[in-house]
Amino acid sequence: MRQQPSARTPPPLDGVDTTGSPHAQFLATEHWSLLATRSMTWNEIFSRTGTYLTVLSATVIALSLVANAAGFGQSFQTFALLVLPVALLVGVGTYFRLIEADIEDAWLVIGMNRLRHAYLELAPELEPYFVASHHDDAQGLLKTYSFRSRVGLTHWLSGSPVIVGIINAVVTGVLAAVICEAADAGVTLRTIAGVLAAVATAILLGIIGYRKVREVTRGYQPRFPS
């Protein structure tokens, strides 16, 4: 049964009279489409992270079995030099994909914030019922993500790209130490090389990730700032 039109005429959306038009249905359809795409993006984030951790766990188990069977001699070094680069390659690919997925997710949140702004143009009286933001600037993005205008260091450190990047740095350090051991380097030199390689990898991945985010946000202009 069709509902009778309200006595109150909703305000225009972008200068268009919305009386009797299905604007709300169009907006809701787009909102559900973005929400479904965001769900797929998060599933990919969890899937790729889980796949990398599975590959890394299998690599560690294989190295431990080889060490138990043949010790930490030349056979172990050869096997480690074969499997560790593969695990590191999977980890680096996972890190870059997680960065891209986070950027895509941010755009999806921006799109949904804009749709909420359109909802409020149609029905301003609904604003007290919205928990997420209806602004598409940085402040509105953070409010939708965490319901706060600012987030602390622990929030960023707990992100999937940061965790994967740190693991990649550790794997790089171990690989560097194994290479030094294969070259008959001393314990001190192996330790220093491993630590430096891990720190350099963490810094390099952080710089690359930061630049990717900056490339996207550099020319962005919000349409509905806070």
Short mmCIF file of N, CA and C in Angstrom, two decimals, residues 7-107:
data_model
loop_
_atom_site.label_atom_id
_atom_site.label_comp_id
_atom_site.label_asym_id
_atom_site.label_seq_id
_atom_site.Cartn_x
_atom_site.Cartn_y
_atom_site.Cartn_z
N ALA A 7 3.03 16.03 4.54
CA ALA A 7 2.63 17.42 4.37
C ALA A 7 3.83 18.34 4.26
N ARG A 8 4.97 17.86 4.75
CA ARG A 8 6.18 18.68 4.69
C ARG A 8 6.97 18.32 3.44
N THR A 9 7.29 19.29 2.64
CA THR A 9 8.06 19.06 1.42
C THR A 9 9.54 19.04 1.75
N PRO A 10 10.26 17.98 1.38
CA PRO A 10 11.69 17.91 1.70
C PRO A 10 12.46 18.97 0.94
N PRO A 11 13.58 19.41 1.49
CA PRO A 11 14.38 20.44 0.81
C PRO A 11 14.98 19.89 -0.46
N PRO A 12 15.33 20.73 -1.42
CA PRO A 12 15.87 20.26 -2.68
C PRO A 12 17.26 19.69 -2.53
N LEU A 13 17.61 18.73 -3.37
CA LEU A 13 18.92 18.11 -3.40
C LEU A 13 19.67 18.64 -4.61
N ASP A 14 20.73 19.43 -4.35
CA ASP A 14 21.53 20.03 -5.42
C ASP A 14 20.66 20.86 -6.36
N GLY A 15 19.70 21.55 -5.82
CA GLY A 15 18.87 22.42 -6.63
C GLY A 15 17.76 21.73 -7.38
N VAL A 16 17.55 20.43 -7.15
CA VAL A 16 16.52 19.68 -7.87
C VAL A 16 15.37 19.42 -6.93
N ASP A 17 14.18 19.65 -7.38
CA ASP A 17 13.00 19.38 -6.56
C ASP A 17 12.80 17.89 -6.45
N THR A 18 12.82 17.39 -5.23
CA THR A 18 12.73 15.95 -4.99
C THR A 18 11.32 15.50 -4.65
N THR A 19 10.33 16.36 -4.76
CA THR A 19 8.97 15.98 -4.42
C THR A 19 8.47 14.91 -5.38
N GLY A 20 8.10 13.78 -4.84
CA GLY A 20 7.55 12.71 -5.65
C GLY A 20 8.58 11.97 -6.48
N SER A 21 9.88 12.20 -6.28
CA SER A 21 10.93 11.52 -7.05
C SER A 21 11.61 10.47 -6.17
N PRO A 22 12.18 9.44 -6.80
CA PRO A 22 12.78 8.35 -6.02
C PRO A 22 14.23 8.62 -5.65
N HIS A 23 14.58 9.86 -5.30
CA HIS A 23 15.96 10.17 -4.96
C HIS A 23 16.46 9.33 -3.78
N ALA A 24 15.63 9.18 -2.77
CA ALA A 24 16.04 8.42 -1.59
C ALA A 24 16.35 6.98 -1.95
N GLN A 25 15.56 6.38 -2.85
CA GLN A 25 15.82 5.01 -3.27
C GLN A 25 17.13 4.91 -4.03
N PHE A 26 17.40 5.89 -4.88
CA PHE A 26 18.67 5.89 -5.61
C PHE A 26 19.85 5.98 -4.65
N LEU A 27 19.73 6.88 -3.67
CA LEU A 27 20.81 7.04 -2.71
C LEU A 27 21.00 5.78 -1.87
N ALA A 28 19.91 5.16 -1.45
CA ALA A 28 20.01 3.95 -0.65
C ALA A 28 20.63 2.80 -1.44
N THR A 29 20.28 2.70 -2.72
CA THR A 29 20.87 1.67 -3.57
C THR A 29 22.38 1.86 -3.70
N GLU A 30 22.79 3.10 -3.91
CA GLU A 30 24.22 3.39 -4.00
C GLU A 30 24.91 3.12 -2.67
N HIS A 31 24.24 3.43 -1.57
CA HIS A 31 24.81 3.21 -0.25
C HIS A 31 25.05 1.71 -0.02
N TRP A 32 24.08 0.89 -0.37
CA TRP A 32 24.23 -0.55 -0.20
C TRP A 32 25.32 -1.10 -1.12
N SER A 33 25.44 -0.52 -2.31
CA SER A 33 26.50 -0.96 -3.23
C SER A 33 27.88 -0.66 -2.65
N LEU A 34 28.06 0.54 -2.10
CA LEU A 34 29.34 0.89 -1.49
C LEU A 34 29.61 0.03 -0.26
N LEU A 35 28.56 -0.24 0.51
CA LEU A 35 28.72 -1.07 1.70
C LEU A 35 29.14 -2.49 1.34
N ALA A 36 28.55 -3.04 0.27
CA ALA A 36 28.92 -4.39 -0.17
C ALA A 36 30.36 -4.41 -0.68
N THR A 37 30.75 -3.37 -1.41
CA THR A 37 32.13 -3.30 -1.90
C THR A 37 33.11 -3.17 -0.75
N ARG A 38 32.73 -2.40 0.28
CA ARG A 38 33.61 -2.28 1.44
C ARG A 38 33.74 -3.60 2.18
N SER A 39 32.66 -4.36 2.25
CA SER A 39 32.72 -5.67 2.88
C SER A 39 33.66 -6.60 2.13
N MET A 40 33.62 -6.55 0.80
CA MET A 40 34.53 -7.36 0.00
C MET A 40 35.98 -6.92 0.19
N THR A 41 36.20 -5.62 0.33
CA THR A 41 37.55 -5.12 0.55
C THR A 41 38.11 -5.61 1.88
N TRP A 42 37.28 -5.56 2.94
CA TRP A 42 37.75 -6.04 4.23
C TRP A 42 37.97 -7.55 4.23
N ASN A 43 37.14 -8.29 3.50
CA ASN A 43 37.37 -9.72 3.39
C ASN A 43 38.69 -10.01 2.70
N GLU A 44 39.03 -9.20 1.68
CA GLU A 44 40.31 -9.39 1.01
C GLU A 44 41.47 -9.06 1.94
N ILE A 45 41.31 -8.02 2.75
CA ILE A 45 42.36 -7.66 3.71
C ILE A 45 42.63 -8.81 4.67
N PHE A 46 41.57 -9.36 5.25
CA PHE A 46 41.73 -10.48 6.18
C PHE A 46 42.28 -11.71 5.47
N SER A 47 41.81 -11.97 4.25
CA SER A 47 42.24 -13.15 3.52
C SER A 47 43.72 -13.07 3.16
N ARG A 48 44.15 -11.93 2.65
CA ARG A 48 45.55 -11.78 2.26
C ARG A 48 46.47 -11.82 3.49
N THR A 49 46.06 -11.18 4.56
CA THR A 49 46.87 -11.22 5.78
C THR A 49 46.97 -12.64 6.31
N GLY A 50 45.84 -13.35 6.32
CA GLY A 50 45.85 -14.74 6.78
C GLY A 50 46.70 -15.64 5.89
N THR A 51 46.64 -15.42 4.58
CA THR A 51 47.45 -16.22 3.66
C THR A 51 48.94 -16.01 3.91
N TYR A 52 49.32 -14.75 4.10
CA TYR A 52 50.74 -14.47 4.35
C TYR A 52 51.20 -15.10 5.66
N LEU A 53 50.40 -14.97 6.70
CA LEU A 53 50.78 -15.57 7.98
C LEU A 53 50.85 -17.09 7.88
N THR A 54 49.99 -17.69 7.06
CA THR A 54 50.04 -19.13 6.86
C THR A 54 51.32 -19.53 6.15
N VAL A 55 51.69 -18.79 5.10
CA VAL A 55 52.93 -19.07 4.38
C VAL A 55 54.14 -18.90 5.30
N LEU A 56 54.13 -17.84 6.10
CA LEU A 56 55.24 -17.61 7.02
C LEU A 56 55.33 -18.70 8.09
N SER A 57 54.18 -19.12 8.61
CA SER A 57 54.17 -20.19 9.61
C SER A 57 54.69 -21.50 9.02
N ALA A 58 54.28 -21.80 7.79
CA ALA A 58 54.77 -23.01 7.13
C ALA A 58 56.28 -22.93 6.90
N THR A 59 56.77 -21.73 6.57
CA THR A 59 58.22 -21.56 6.38
C THR A 59 58.98 -21.80 7.67
N VAL A 60 58.49 -21.27 8.77
CA VAL A 60 59.15 -21.45 10.06
C VAL A 60 59.14 -22.93 10.47
N ILE A 61 58.02 -23.60 10.26
CA ILE A 61 57.93 -25.02 10.60
C ILE A 61 58.90 -25.83 9.75
N ALA A 62 58.97 -25.51 8.46
CA ALA A 62 59.88 -26.24 7.58
C ALA A 62 61.33 -26.01 7.99
N LEU A 63 61.68 -24.77 8.36
CA LEU A 63 63.04 -24.50 8.81
C LEU A 63 63.37 -25.24 10.10
N SER A 64 62.42 -25.32 11.00
CA SER A 64 62.66 -26.05 12.25
C SER A 64 62.85 -27.54 12.01
N LEU A 65 62.09 -28.11 11.07
CA LEU A 65 62.25 -29.53 10.74
C LEU A 65 63.61 -29.81 10.12
N VAL A 66 64.02 -28.93 9.22
CA VAL A 66 65.34 -29.10 8.60
C VAL A 66 66.45 -28.95 9.64
N ALA A 67 66.29 -28.02 10.56
CA ALA A 67 67.29 -27.82 11.60
C ALA A 67 67.38 -29.03 12.51
N ASN A 68 66.23 -29.62 12.84
CA ASN A 68 66.25 -30.82 13.68
C ASN A 68 66.87 -32.02 12.97
N ALA A 69 66.69 -32.08 11.66
CA ALA A 69 67.19 -33.22 10.91
C ALA A 69 68.66 -33.08 10.53
N ALA A 70 69.08 -31.87 10.15
CA ALA A 70 70.44 -31.70 9.63
C ALA A 70 71.26 -30.68 10.41
N GLY A 71 70.69 -30.10 11.47
CA GLY A 71 71.42 -29.07 12.21
C GLY A 71 71.41 -27.74 11.48
N PHE A 72 72.24 -26.84 11.98
CA PHE A 72 72.28 -25.49 11.39
C PHE A 72 73.49 -25.34 10.47
N GLY A 73 73.79 -26.38 9.73
CA GLY A 73 74.93 -26.35 8.84
C GLY A 73 74.58 -25.81 7.47
N GLN A 74 75.33 -26.29 6.48
CA GLN A 74 75.17 -25.78 5.13
C GLN A 74 73.81 -26.15 4.54
N SER A 75 73.30 -27.32 4.87
CA SER A 75 71.99 -27.73 4.34
C SER A 75 70.90 -26.79 4.83
N PHE A 76 70.95 -26.42 6.10
CA PHE A 76 69.97 -25.49 6.64
C PHE A 76 70.09 -24.13 5.98
N GLN A 77 71.32 -23.66 5.80
CA GLN A 77 71.53 -22.37 5.17
C GLN A 77 70.99 -22.35 3.74
N THR A 78 71.24 -23.41 3.01
CA THR A 78 70.76 -23.49 1.62
C THR A 78 69.24 -23.48 1.58
N PHE A 79 68.63 -24.26 2.46
CA PHE A 79 67.17 -24.32 2.49
C PHE A 79 66.58 -22.98 2.91
N ALA A 80 67.19 -22.33 3.90
CA ALA A 80 66.69 -21.03 4.36
C ALA A 80 66.81 -19.98 3.26
N LEU A 81 67.89 -20.02 2.49
CA LEU A 81 68.06 -19.06 1.40
C LEU A 81 67.08 -19.31 0.26
N LEU A 82 66.48 -20.48 0.22
CA LEU A 82 65.47 -20.78 -0.80
C LEU A 82 64.07 -20.36 -0.37
N VAL A 83 63.71 -20.61 0.89
CA VAL A 83 62.32 -20.40 1.32
C VAL A 83 62.08 -19.00 1.90
N LEU A 84 63.08 -18.42 2.54
CA LEU A 84 62.86 -17.10 3.13
C LEU A 84 62.59 -16.02 2.08
N PRO A 85 63.30 -15.98 0.95
CA PRO A 85 62.94 -14.96 -0.06
C PRO A 85 61.52 -15.13 -0.60
N VAL A 86 61.04 -16.38 -0.70
CA VAL A 86 59.67 -16.59 -1.16
C VAL A 86 58.67 -16.03 -0.15
N ALA A 87 58.90 -16.32 1.13
CA ALA A 87 58.02 -15.79 2.17
C ALA A 87 58.06 -14.26 2.19
N LEU A 88 59.27 -13.70 1.99
CA LEU A 88 59.39 -12.25 1.99
C LEU A 88 58.69 -11.63 0.78
N LEU A 89 58.76 -12.29 -0.37
CA LEU A 89 58.07 -11.80 -1.56
C LEU A 89 56.56 -11.76 -1.34
N VAL A 90 56.02 -12.82 -0.75
CA VAL A 90 54.60 -12.85 -0.44
C VAL A 90 54.25 -11.74 0.55
N GLY A 91 55.11 -11.51 1.53
CA GLY A 91 54.86 -10.48 2.52
C GLY A 91 54.88 -9.08 1.95
N VAL A 92 55.84 -8.81 1.07
CA VAL A 92 55.91 -7.47 0.47
C VAL A 92 54.71 -7.23 -0.42
N GLY A 93 54.33 -8.25 -1.22
CA GLY A 93 53.13 -8.11 -2.05
C GLY A 93 51.88 -7.89 -1.21
N THR A 94 51.79 -8.59 -0.08
CA THR A 94 50.65 -8.41 0.82
C THR A 94 50.63 -7.01 1.41
N TYR A 95 51.78 -6.51 1.78
CA TYR A 95 51.86 -5.15 2.36
C TYR A 95 51.35 -4.10 1.38
N PHE A 96 51.82 -4.16 0.13
CA PHE A 96 51.40 -3.16 -0.85
C PHE A 96 49.92 -3.27 -1.16
N ARG A 97 49.41 -4.50 -1.21
CA ARG A 97 47.98 -4.67 -1.47
C ARG A 97 47.15 -4.15 -0.29
N LEU A 98 47.62 -4.33 0.92
CA LEU A 98 46.89 -3.82 2.08
C LEU A 98 46.85 -2.29 2.07
N ILE A 99 47.94 -1.67 1.64
CA ILE A 99 47.95 -0.21 1.53
C ILE A 99 46.89 0.23 0.52
N GLU A 100 46.88 -0.42 -0.64
CA GLU A 100 45.89 -0.07 -1.67
C GLU A 100 44.47 -0.33 -1.17
N ALA A 101 44.27 -1.43 -0.46
CA ALA A 101 42.94 -1.74 0.05
C ALA A 101 42.48 -0.72 1.07
N ASP A 102 43.38 -0.25 1.92
CA ASP A 102 43.01 0.78 2.90
C ASP A 102 42.64 2.09 2.19
N ILE A 103 43.36 2.42 1.11
CA ILE A 103 43.02 3.62 0.35
C ILE A 103 41.64 3.48 -0.29
N GLU A 104 41.37 2.30 -0.87
CA GLU A 104 40.06 2.06 -1.46
C GLU A 104 38.96 2.13 -0.41
N ASP A 105 39.23 1.58 0.77
CA ASP A 105 38.24 1.61 1.83
C ASP A 105 37.96 3.04 2.28
N ALA A 106 39.01 3.87 2.32
CA ALA A 106 38.80 5.27 2.69
C ALA A 106 37.91 5.98 1.68
N TRP A 107 38.10 5.70 0.38
CA TRP A 107 37.24 6.30 -0.64
C TRP A 107 35.80 5.83 -0.49
#
